Short mmCIF file of N, CA and C in Angstrom, two decimals:
data_model
loop_
_atom_site.label_atom_id
_atom_site.label_comp_id
_atom_site.label_asym_id
_atom_site.label_seq_id
_atom_site.Cartn_x
_atom_site.Cartn_y
_atom_site.Cartn_z
N UNK A 1 6.88 4.58 -75.60
CA UNK A 1 6.19 3.74 -74.68
C UNK A 1 7.02 3.83 -73.29
N UNK A 2 8.24 3.81 -73.30
CA UNK A 2 9.12 3.78 -72.13
C UNK A 2 9.67 5.20 -71.82
N UNK A 3 9.10 6.42 -72.31
CA UNK A 3 9.73 7.37 -72.13
C UNK A 3 10.03 8.02 -70.66
N UNK A 4 9.16 7.54 -69.70
CA UNK A 4 9.14 7.77 -68.36
C UNK A 4 10.58 7.26 -67.63
N UNK A 5 10.86 6.21 -68.32
CA UNK A 5 12.24 5.50 -67.90
C UNK A 5 13.49 6.62 -68.09
N UNK A 6 13.50 7.30 -69.09
CA UNK A 6 14.48 8.41 -69.25
C UNK A 6 14.56 9.52 -68.46
N UNK A 7 13.11 9.87 -68.02
CA UNK A 7 13.06 10.90 -67.13
C UNK A 7 13.31 10.55 -65.68
N UNK A 8 13.04 9.28 -65.21
CA UNK A 8 13.16 8.87 -63.85
C UNK A 8 14.50 8.34 -63.42
N UNK A 9 15.35 8.27 -64.42
CA UNK A 9 16.58 7.51 -64.08
C UNK A 9 17.40 7.90 -63.02
N UNK A 10 17.68 7.28 -62.20
CA UNK A 10 18.47 7.68 -60.88
C UNK A 10 20.27 7.70 -61.40
N UNK A 11 20.82 8.29 -60.44
CA UNK A 11 22.29 8.11 -60.49
C UNK A 11 22.79 6.53 -60.75
N UNK A 12 23.63 6.32 -61.62
CA UNK A 12 23.80 4.94 -62.04
C UNK A 12 24.44 4.17 -60.83
N UNK A 13 25.53 4.87 -60.24
CA UNK A 13 25.76 4.19 -59.02
C UNK A 13 24.72 3.80 -58.00
N UNK A 14 23.61 4.27 -57.94
CA UNK A 14 22.76 3.99 -56.96
C UNK A 14 22.10 2.74 -57.29
N UNK A 15 21.79 2.49 -58.47
CA UNK A 15 21.32 1.05 -58.90
C UNK A 15 22.17 0.04 -59.05
N UNK A 16 23.32 0.24 -58.94
CA UNK A 16 24.36 -0.87 -59.33
C UNK A 16 24.26 -1.93 -58.53
N UNK A 17 24.36 -1.99 -57.12
CA UNK A 17 24.46 -3.14 -56.19
C UNK A 17 23.58 -2.79 -55.02
N UNK A 18 23.11 -3.76 -54.33
CA UNK A 18 22.45 -3.42 -53.05
C UNK A 18 23.56 -3.68 -52.05
N UNK A 19 23.65 -2.81 -51.11
CA UNK A 19 24.76 -3.01 -50.11
C UNK A 19 24.02 -3.40 -48.87
N UNK A 20 24.06 -4.74 -48.43
CA UNK A 20 23.65 -5.09 -47.23
C UNK A 20 24.39 -5.37 -46.30
N UNK A 21 24.11 -4.75 -45.03
CA UNK A 21 25.03 -5.12 -43.91
C UNK A 21 25.15 -6.47 -43.41
N UNK A 22 26.47 -6.92 -43.04
CA UNK A 22 26.77 -8.14 -42.80
C UNK A 22 25.87 -8.87 -41.71
N UNK A 23 25.44 -7.87 -40.64
CA UNK A 23 24.80 -8.47 -39.46
C UNK A 23 23.31 -8.40 -39.79
N UNK A 24 22.67 -8.40 -41.09
CA UNK A 24 21.27 -8.13 -41.08
C UNK A 24 20.93 -9.71 -42.13
N UNK A 25 19.60 -10.08 -41.69
CA UNK A 25 19.16 -11.20 -42.56
C UNK A 25 18.59 -10.40 -43.85
N UNK A 26 18.91 -10.83 -44.91
CA UNK A 26 18.65 -10.12 -46.30
C UNK A 26 17.65 -11.11 -46.82
N UNK A 27 16.54 -10.38 -47.17
CA UNK A 27 15.47 -10.82 -47.90
C UNK A 27 15.44 -10.05 -49.25
N UNK A 28 15.27 -10.87 -50.32
CA UNK A 28 15.31 -10.36 -51.74
C UNK A 28 14.15 -10.81 -52.48
N UNK A 29 13.43 -9.62 -53.02
CA UNK A 29 12.28 -9.86 -53.72
C UNK A 29 12.68 -9.65 -55.33
N UNK A 30 12.33 -10.72 -56.03
CA UNK A 30 12.58 -10.90 -57.47
C UNK A 30 11.35 -10.89 -58.39
N UNK A 31 11.46 -9.97 -59.36
CA UNK A 31 10.57 -10.30 -60.57
C UNK A 31 11.31 -10.07 -61.85
N UNK A 32 10.77 -9.62 -62.82
CA UNK A 32 11.33 -9.54 -64.07
C UNK A 32 12.29 -8.26 -64.38
N UNK A 33 11.62 -7.14 -64.30
CA UNK A 33 12.21 -5.79 -64.75
C UNK A 33 12.54 -5.11 -63.50
N UNK A 34 12.05 -5.49 -62.30
CA UNK A 34 12.20 -4.81 -60.89
C UNK A 34 11.60 -3.33 -61.08
N UNK A 35 10.30 -3.22 -61.95
CA UNK A 35 9.81 -1.90 -62.16
C UNK A 35 8.28 -2.03 -61.32
N UNK A 36 7.84 -3.05 -61.10
CA UNK A 36 6.43 -2.98 -60.60
C UNK A 36 6.20 -3.95 -59.33
N UNK A 37 6.15 -5.19 -59.61
CA UNK A 37 5.90 -6.11 -58.62
C UNK A 37 6.93 -6.20 -57.34
N UNK A 38 8.20 -6.46 -57.71
CA UNK A 38 9.11 -6.58 -56.84
C UNK A 38 9.42 -5.26 -55.94
N UNK A 39 9.46 -4.06 -56.61
CA UNK A 39 9.58 -2.97 -55.64
C UNK A 39 8.26 -2.85 -54.85
N UNK A 40 7.23 -3.21 -55.26
CA UNK A 40 5.89 -3.01 -54.62
C UNK A 40 6.04 -3.97 -53.11
N UNK A 41 6.55 -5.22 -53.49
CA UNK A 41 6.60 -6.34 -52.41
C UNK A 41 7.84 -5.81 -51.50
N UNK A 42 8.82 -5.11 -52.03
CA UNK A 42 9.89 -4.72 -51.08
C UNK A 42 9.42 -3.52 -50.13
N UNK A 43 8.78 -2.67 -50.80
CA UNK A 43 8.22 -1.53 -49.86
C UNK A 43 7.36 -2.06 -48.82
N UNK A 44 6.45 -2.87 -49.13
CA UNK A 44 5.32 -3.53 -48.27
C UNK A 44 5.81 -4.41 -47.31
N UNK A 45 7.01 -5.20 -47.51
CA UNK A 45 7.70 -6.03 -46.74
C UNK A 45 8.46 -5.05 -45.69
N UNK A 46 9.22 -4.09 -46.31
CA UNK A 46 9.95 -3.26 -45.44
C UNK A 46 9.08 -2.75 -44.35
N UNK A 47 8.05 -2.27 -44.75
CA UNK A 47 7.04 -1.41 -43.61
C UNK A 47 6.66 -2.66 -42.62
N UNK A 48 6.13 -3.75 -43.06
CA UNK A 48 5.85 -4.86 -42.27
C UNK A 48 6.83 -5.33 -41.15
N UNK A 49 8.11 -5.13 -41.54
CA UNK A 49 9.21 -5.68 -40.57
C UNK A 49 9.98 -4.39 -40.07
N UNK A 50 9.49 -3.21 -40.06
CA UNK A 50 10.14 -2.14 -39.69
C UNK A 50 10.60 -2.16 -38.29
N UNK A 51 10.04 -2.97 -37.40
CA UNK A 51 10.25 -3.01 -35.90
C UNK A 51 11.44 -4.05 -35.79
N UNK A 52 11.92 -4.70 -36.87
CA UNK A 52 12.89 -5.82 -36.75
C UNK A 52 13.98 -5.31 -37.41
N UNK A 53 15.05 -4.44 -36.79
CA UNK A 53 16.29 -3.81 -37.15
C UNK A 53 17.16 -4.89 -37.85
N UNK A 54 16.99 -6.37 -37.54
CA UNK A 54 18.01 -7.27 -38.13
C UNK A 54 17.50 -7.72 -39.47
N UNK A 55 16.47 -7.10 -39.91
CA UNK A 55 16.05 -7.60 -41.36
C UNK A 55 16.03 -6.50 -42.23
N UNK A 56 16.75 -6.82 -43.38
CA UNK A 56 17.13 -5.90 -44.78
C UNK A 56 16.42 -6.39 -45.92
N UNK A 57 15.61 -5.64 -46.38
CA UNK A 57 14.62 -5.97 -47.65
C UNK A 57 15.30 -5.24 -48.84
N UNK A 58 15.24 -6.10 -49.86
CA UNK A 58 15.74 -5.53 -51.18
C UNK A 58 15.10 -6.14 -52.44
N UNK A 59 15.26 -5.52 -53.52
CA UNK A 59 14.55 -6.10 -54.70
C UNK A 59 15.47 -6.06 -56.05
N UNK A 60 15.19 -7.02 -56.92
CA UNK A 60 15.95 -6.93 -58.07
C UNK A 60 15.01 -7.60 -59.34
N UNK A 61 15.55 -7.52 -60.40
CA UNK A 61 14.96 -8.14 -61.63
C UNK A 61 15.77 -9.16 -62.37
N UNK A 62 15.20 -10.30 -62.94
CA UNK A 62 15.90 -11.08 -63.65
C UNK A 62 16.65 -10.46 -65.15
N UNK A 63 15.66 -9.50 -65.59
CA UNK A 63 15.99 -8.86 -66.77
C UNK A 63 16.06 -7.22 -66.42
N UNK A 64 16.60 -6.75 -65.57
CA UNK A 64 16.47 -5.45 -65.13
C UNK A 64 17.54 -4.63 -65.50
N UNK A 65 17.22 -3.26 -65.72
CA UNK A 65 18.49 -2.22 -66.08
C UNK A 65 18.75 -1.57 -64.77
N UNK A 66 19.72 -1.27 -63.99
CA UNK A 66 19.88 -0.90 -62.80
C UNK A 66 19.81 0.51 -63.06
N UNK A 67 19.24 1.24 -61.76
CA UNK A 67 19.20 2.73 -61.70
C UNK A 67 18.03 3.27 -61.91
N UNK A 68 16.77 2.68 -62.22
CA UNK A 68 15.54 3.46 -62.60
C UNK A 68 14.78 3.41 -61.26
N UNK A 69 13.77 4.18 -61.32
CA UNK A 69 12.69 4.37 -60.33
C UNK A 69 11.80 3.27 -61.02
N UNK A 70 10.91 2.83 -59.85
CA UNK A 70 9.74 1.89 -60.24
C UNK A 70 8.69 2.76 -61.00
N UNK A 71 7.66 2.16 -61.61
CA UNK A 71 6.79 2.79 -62.47
C UNK A 71 6.22 3.77 -61.65
N UNK A 72 5.45 4.89 -62.30
CA UNK A 72 4.66 5.67 -61.52
C UNK A 72 3.49 5.13 -60.89
N UNK A 73 2.86 4.18 -61.61
CA UNK A 73 1.78 3.45 -61.13
C UNK A 73 2.02 2.73 -59.84
N UNK A 74 3.13 2.12 -59.69
CA UNK A 74 3.59 1.33 -58.61
C UNK A 74 3.90 2.28 -57.46
N UNK A 75 4.40 3.41 -57.79
CA UNK A 75 4.69 4.53 -56.76
C UNK A 75 3.34 4.90 -56.20
N UNK A 76 2.51 5.25 -57.21
CA UNK A 76 1.17 5.91 -56.87
C UNK A 76 0.35 4.82 -55.81
N UNK A 77 0.14 3.64 -56.15
CA UNK A 77 -0.18 2.72 -55.30
C UNK A 77 0.41 2.52 -53.94
N UNK A 78 1.63 2.41 -53.83
CA UNK A 78 2.31 2.48 -52.60
C UNK A 78 2.01 3.74 -51.71
N UNK A 79 2.21 4.88 -52.49
CA UNK A 79 2.22 6.03 -51.54
C UNK A 79 0.75 6.45 -51.25
N UNK A 80 -0.34 5.87 -51.99
CA UNK A 80 -1.70 6.41 -51.59
C UNK A 80 -1.93 5.33 -50.44
N UNK A 81 -1.49 4.23 -50.25
CA UNK A 81 -1.66 3.33 -49.29
C UNK A 81 -0.72 3.55 -48.05
N UNK A 82 0.09 4.52 -48.15
CA UNK A 82 1.14 5.14 -47.09
C UNK A 82 2.28 4.21 -46.85
N UNK A 83 2.78 3.80 -47.88
CA UNK A 83 4.31 2.97 -47.73
C UNK A 83 5.01 3.86 -48.25
N UNK A 84 6.11 4.06 -47.50
CA UNK A 84 7.40 4.95 -47.66
C UNK A 84 8.13 4.35 -49.17
N UNK A 85 8.50 5.03 -50.17
CA UNK A 85 8.99 4.65 -51.46
C UNK A 85 10.36 5.06 -51.43
N UNK A 86 11.13 5.83 -50.35
CA UNK A 86 12.38 6.38 -50.47
C UNK A 86 13.29 5.05 -50.68
N UNK A 87 14.33 5.30 -51.74
CA UNK A 87 15.23 4.49 -51.86
C UNK A 87 14.95 3.23 -53.01
N UNK A 88 13.62 3.15 -53.46
CA UNK A 88 13.25 2.14 -54.36
C UNK A 88 13.93 2.65 -55.71
N UNK A 89 14.87 1.65 -56.15
CA UNK A 89 15.45 1.76 -57.44
C UNK A 89 15.84 0.41 -58.08
N UNK A 90 15.70 0.33 -59.26
CA UNK A 90 15.91 -1.06 -59.96
C UNK A 90 17.19 -1.45 -59.83
N UNK A 91 17.57 -2.84 -59.60
CA UNK A 91 18.80 -3.52 -59.47
C UNK A 91 18.66 -4.91 -60.39
N UNK A 92 19.78 -5.16 -60.81
CA UNK A 92 19.82 -6.47 -61.67
C UNK A 92 20.17 -7.60 -60.61
N UNK A 93 19.65 -8.80 -61.06
CA UNK A 93 20.12 -9.93 -60.07
C UNK A 93 21.63 -10.12 -60.34
N UNK A 94 22.34 -10.60 -59.19
CA UNK A 94 23.75 -10.95 -59.56
C UNK A 94 23.92 -12.16 -58.65
N UNK A 95 24.98 -12.95 -59.04
CA UNK A 95 25.35 -13.86 -58.14
C UNK A 95 25.69 -13.43 -56.66
N UNK A 96 26.45 -12.22 -56.40
CA UNK A 96 26.62 -11.89 -55.25
C UNK A 96 25.35 -11.51 -54.45
N UNK A 97 24.24 -11.16 -54.97
CA UNK A 97 22.98 -10.91 -54.23
C UNK A 97 22.26 -12.20 -53.77
N UNK A 98 22.40 -12.98 -54.73
CA UNK A 98 21.63 -14.61 -54.74
C UNK A 98 22.58 -15.09 -53.44
N UNK A 99 23.83 -15.11 -53.41
CA UNK A 99 24.65 -15.70 -52.44
C UNK A 99 24.32 -15.07 -51.15
N UNK A 100 24.18 -13.61 -50.94
CA UNK A 100 24.32 -13.02 -50.00
C UNK A 100 22.61 -13.22 -49.31
N UNK A 101 21.76 -13.36 -50.20
CA UNK A 101 20.17 -13.43 -49.55
C UNK A 101 20.03 -14.48 -48.64
N UNK A 102 19.32 -14.29 -47.67
CA UNK A 102 18.93 -15.40 -46.75
C UNK A 102 17.64 -15.89 -47.20
N UNK A 103 16.81 -15.23 -47.79
CA UNK A 103 15.53 -15.61 -48.26
C UNK A 103 15.13 -14.89 -49.67
N UNK A 104 14.75 -15.46 -50.70
CA UNK A 104 14.50 -15.12 -51.87
C UNK A 104 13.10 -15.33 -52.35
N UNK A 105 12.21 -14.29 -52.40
CA UNK A 105 10.82 -14.56 -52.86
C UNK A 105 10.54 -13.93 -54.39
N UNK A 106 10.17 -14.83 -55.12
CA UNK A 106 9.93 -14.60 -56.64
C UNK A 106 8.50 -14.35 -56.99
N UNK A 107 8.12 -13.62 -57.96
CA UNK A 107 6.88 -13.37 -58.36
C UNK A 107 6.13 -14.46 -59.28
N UNK A 108 6.91 -15.25 -59.91
CA UNK A 108 6.35 -16.23 -60.68
C UNK A 108 7.23 -17.64 -60.82
N UNK A 109 6.50 -18.77 -61.35
CA UNK A 109 7.43 -19.91 -61.54
C UNK A 109 8.57 -19.69 -62.41
N UNK A 110 8.52 -18.74 -63.55
CA UNK A 110 9.59 -18.53 -64.46
C UNK A 110 10.75 -18.13 -63.61
N UNK A 111 10.33 -17.06 -62.73
CA UNK A 111 11.58 -16.68 -61.78
C UNK A 111 12.34 -17.70 -60.96
N UNK A 112 11.39 -18.56 -60.41
CA UNK A 112 11.86 -19.75 -59.41
C UNK A 112 12.64 -20.53 -60.30
N UNK A 113 12.35 -20.95 -61.35
CA UNK A 113 12.91 -21.80 -62.11
C UNK A 113 14.44 -21.25 -62.79
N UNK A 114 14.20 -20.18 -63.08
CA UNK A 114 15.33 -19.45 -63.64
C UNK A 114 16.57 -19.28 -62.51
N UNK A 115 16.09 -18.87 -61.38
CA UNK A 115 17.22 -18.80 -60.25
C UNK A 115 17.68 -20.33 -59.68
N UNK A 116 16.87 -21.12 -59.66
CA UNK A 116 17.34 -22.58 -59.37
C UNK A 116 18.21 -23.12 -60.45
N UNK A 117 17.99 -22.94 -61.66
CA UNK A 117 18.72 -23.41 -62.80
C UNK A 117 20.01 -22.59 -62.77
N UNK A 118 20.12 -21.30 -62.82
CA UNK A 118 21.24 -20.58 -62.66
C UNK A 118 22.13 -20.62 -61.35
N UNK A 119 21.62 -20.73 -60.28
CA UNK A 119 22.04 -20.77 -58.89
C UNK A 119 21.54 -21.98 -58.03
N UNK A 120 21.87 -23.04 -58.47
CA UNK A 120 21.25 -24.39 -57.81
C UNK A 120 21.59 -24.45 -56.33
N UNK A 121 22.52 -23.77 -55.66
CA UNK A 121 22.79 -23.72 -54.37
C UNK A 121 21.61 -22.81 -53.64
N UNK A 122 21.02 -22.07 -54.36
CA UNK A 122 19.82 -20.98 -53.88
C UNK A 122 18.76 -21.79 -53.83
N UNK A 123 18.47 -23.12 -54.26
CA UNK A 123 17.18 -23.77 -54.25
C UNK A 123 16.57 -23.74 -52.70
N UNK A 124 17.15 -23.88 -51.75
CA UNK A 124 16.52 -24.17 -50.55
C UNK A 124 16.19 -22.69 -49.83
N UNK A 125 16.57 -21.63 -50.56
CA UNK A 125 16.20 -20.30 -49.72
C UNK A 125 15.28 -19.36 -50.82
N UNK A 126 14.78 -20.23 -51.84
CA UNK A 126 14.13 -19.50 -52.88
C UNK A 126 12.58 -19.98 -52.74
N UNK A 127 11.71 -19.00 -52.85
CA UNK A 127 10.23 -19.29 -52.58
C UNK A 127 9.47 -18.64 -53.66
N UNK A 128 8.31 -19.21 -54.24
CA UNK A 128 7.39 -18.47 -55.11
C UNK A 128 6.43 -17.83 -53.92
N UNK A 129 6.25 -16.54 -54.11
CA UNK A 129 5.39 -15.82 -53.05
C UNK A 129 4.09 -16.19 -52.88
N UNK A 130 3.59 -16.69 -54.05
CA UNK A 130 2.13 -17.10 -53.73
C UNK A 130 2.04 -18.44 -53.29
N UNK A 131 3.01 -19.06 -52.94
CA UNK A 131 3.12 -20.29 -52.12
C UNK A 131 2.61 -20.03 -50.65
N UNK A 132 2.54 -18.75 -50.26
CA UNK A 132 2.38 -18.33 -48.96
C UNK A 132 0.73 -17.92 -48.75
N UNK A 133 0.02 -18.19 -49.91
CA UNK A 133 -1.27 -17.91 -49.86
C UNK A 133 -2.19 -18.88 -48.82
N UNK A 134 -2.97 -18.19 -48.18
CA UNK A 134 -3.92 -19.06 -47.51
C UNK A 134 -4.83 -20.10 -48.23
N UNK A 135 -5.33 -19.51 -49.49
CA UNK A 135 -6.03 -20.37 -50.43
C UNK A 135 -4.92 -21.23 -51.16
N UNK A 136 -5.06 -22.44 -51.02
CA UNK A 136 -4.39 -23.53 -51.62
C UNK A 136 -4.49 -23.31 -53.26
N UNK A 137 -5.54 -22.85 -53.80
CA UNK A 137 -5.76 -22.80 -55.25
C UNK A 137 -4.72 -21.70 -55.93
N UNK A 138 -4.24 -20.83 -54.92
CA UNK A 138 -3.43 -19.68 -55.57
C UNK A 138 -2.00 -20.18 -55.49
N UNK A 139 -1.67 -20.98 -54.80
CA UNK A 139 -0.23 -21.59 -54.49
C UNK A 139 0.07 -22.06 -56.02
N UNK A 140 1.45 -21.82 -56.29
CA UNK A 140 2.07 -22.13 -57.57
C UNK A 140 1.77 -21.25 -58.81
N UNK A 141 1.02 -20.08 -58.42
CA UNK A 141 0.69 -19.28 -59.27
C UNK A 141 1.34 -18.07 -59.44
N UNK A 142 1.58 -17.25 -60.50
CA UNK A 142 2.32 -15.92 -60.58
C UNK A 142 1.48 -14.77 -60.00
N UNK A 143 2.07 -13.89 -59.58
CA UNK A 143 1.63 -12.53 -59.43
C UNK A 143 1.62 -11.91 -60.71
N UNK A 144 0.47 -11.57 -61.22
CA UNK A 144 0.31 -10.96 -62.64
C UNK A 144 1.21 -9.78 -62.74
N UNK A 145 1.88 -9.52 -63.80
CA UNK A 145 2.93 -8.44 -64.09
C UNK A 145 1.70 -7.17 -64.39
N UNK A 146 1.84 -6.25 -63.66
CA UNK A 146 0.96 -5.10 -64.14
C UNK A 146 1.65 -4.29 -65.01
N UNK A 147 2.80 -4.31 -65.38
CA UNK A 147 3.56 -3.44 -66.17
C UNK A 147 2.83 -3.03 -67.57
N UNK A 148 2.85 -1.78 -67.78
CA UNK A 148 2.04 -1.22 -69.08
C UNK A 148 0.58 -1.55 -69.06
N UNK A 149 0.23 -1.72 -67.73
CA UNK A 149 -1.35 -2.10 -67.66
C UNK A 149 -2.06 -0.86 -67.01
N UNK A 150 -3.42 -0.81 -66.90
CA UNK A 150 -3.81 0.31 -66.18
C UNK A 150 -3.79 0.18 -64.64
N UNK A 151 -3.99 1.23 -63.86
CA UNK A 151 -3.72 1.36 -62.61
C UNK A 151 -4.51 0.18 -61.59
N UNK A 152 -5.60 -0.07 -62.44
CA UNK A 152 -6.66 -1.14 -61.65
C UNK A 152 -5.86 -2.39 -61.32
N UNK A 153 -5.06 -2.87 -62.28
CA UNK A 153 -4.03 -4.00 -62.38
C UNK A 153 -3.06 -3.87 -61.19
N UNK A 154 -2.52 -2.88 -60.95
CA UNK A 154 -1.70 -2.32 -59.89
C UNK A 154 -2.51 -2.60 -58.63
N UNK A 155 -3.38 -2.26 -58.71
CA UNK A 155 -4.42 -2.25 -57.22
C UNK A 155 -4.55 -3.75 -57.05
N UNK A 156 -4.88 -4.52 -58.06
CA UNK A 156 -5.22 -5.79 -57.94
C UNK A 156 -3.86 -6.57 -57.26
N UNK A 157 -2.79 -6.35 -58.01
CA UNK A 157 -1.53 -6.78 -57.25
C UNK A 157 -1.18 -6.22 -56.08
N UNK A 158 -1.68 -5.16 -55.66
CA UNK A 158 -1.59 -4.75 -54.31
C UNK A 158 -2.38 -5.35 -53.27
N UNK A 159 -3.48 -5.67 -53.70
CA UNK A 159 -4.60 -6.52 -52.67
C UNK A 159 -3.80 -7.97 -52.51
N UNK A 160 -3.21 -8.44 -53.47
CA UNK A 160 -2.53 -9.75 -53.46
C UNK A 160 -1.50 -9.65 -52.36
N UNK A 161 -0.64 -8.67 -52.60
CA UNK A 161 0.29 -8.46 -51.56
C UNK A 161 -0.04 -8.24 -50.31
N UNK A 162 -1.09 -7.55 -50.03
CA UNK A 162 -1.96 -7.20 -48.65
C UNK A 162 -2.01 -8.51 -47.95
N UNK A 163 -2.38 -9.54 -48.68
CA UNK A 163 -2.65 -10.86 -47.98
C UNK A 163 -1.34 -11.67 -47.80
N UNK A 164 -0.43 -11.47 -48.70
CA UNK A 164 0.79 -12.25 -48.74
C UNK A 164 1.72 -11.80 -47.82
N UNK A 165 2.09 -10.47 -47.93
CA UNK A 165 3.31 -10.03 -47.29
C UNK A 165 3.29 -10.01 -45.69
N UNK A 166 2.11 -10.02 -44.93
CA UNK A 166 2.35 -10.37 -43.54
C UNK A 166 2.71 -11.95 -43.34
N UNK A 167 2.26 -12.72 -44.18
CA UNK A 167 2.61 -14.26 -44.33
C UNK A 167 4.10 -14.37 -44.41
N UNK A 168 4.50 -13.69 -45.33
CA UNK A 168 5.97 -13.77 -45.70
C UNK A 168 6.80 -13.18 -44.51
N UNK A 169 6.39 -11.97 -43.92
CA UNK A 169 7.04 -11.48 -42.85
C UNK A 169 7.10 -12.65 -41.67
N UNK A 170 6.10 -13.01 -41.40
CA UNK A 170 5.84 -14.17 -40.26
C UNK A 170 6.96 -15.22 -40.62
N UNK A 171 7.12 -15.88 -41.83
CA UNK A 171 8.03 -16.73 -42.10
C UNK A 171 9.49 -16.26 -41.94
N UNK A 172 9.67 -15.06 -42.20
CA UNK A 172 10.98 -14.58 -42.27
C UNK A 172 11.42 -14.43 -40.67
N UNK A 173 10.48 -13.84 -39.79
CA UNK A 173 10.73 -13.38 -38.45
C UNK A 173 10.92 -14.82 -37.64
N UNK A 174 9.88 -15.70 -37.90
CA UNK A 174 9.69 -16.98 -37.05
C UNK A 174 10.64 -18.04 -37.69
N UNK A 175 10.85 -17.97 -39.00
CA UNK A 175 11.54 -19.04 -39.58
C UNK A 175 10.44 -20.25 -40.21
N UNK A 176 10.99 -21.34 -40.72
CA UNK A 176 9.96 -22.18 -41.13
C UNK A 176 9.33 -22.84 -39.90
N UNK A 177 8.03 -23.17 -40.15
CA UNK A 177 7.43 -23.95 -39.05
C UNK A 177 6.40 -24.89 -39.64
N UNK A 178 5.79 -25.67 -39.00
CA UNK A 178 4.76 -26.69 -39.41
C UNK A 178 3.91 -26.27 -40.69
N UNK A 179 3.71 -24.94 -40.39
CA UNK A 179 2.45 -24.56 -41.18
C UNK A 179 3.18 -24.51 -42.68
N UNK A 180 4.42 -24.08 -42.80
CA UNK A 180 5.06 -23.94 -44.06
C UNK A 180 5.49 -25.10 -44.71
#
């Protein structure tokens, strides 16, 4: 079932830790395995903020194994829509990543609760990504995990991110406003 993981494994050093320059605002995307949702969000947000050199975007998983490529489906969806996928590799969440992050966006309530429980000081900088939806009914909801599901599910997740990522970028660039 996970045979592709063995074929796609990157150099172990590459996935060990995200090296964030001290002078950058660090945005961290978090899901469970860091194989589908958070790397898709990372690539799309990187593209969205590419003109802001002071912003660095990374991703990790709460139960990830470091050093693997995202799923072929996630890469296919990103590449088909013109998003660069260079450098996307799995990372495990660590205390140093949480401490260094200026903003943490999570894919589901379980990630939000887990981070806040394990890292209480991160509560003020950790957000459920769907809370940035224009549709109030979507707020508080999880981005569905497409892992081990058909490509159509990845495309649905992509469409959710198409609506959310620009709003997340505005939040990071402009800071909290009355709208948030």
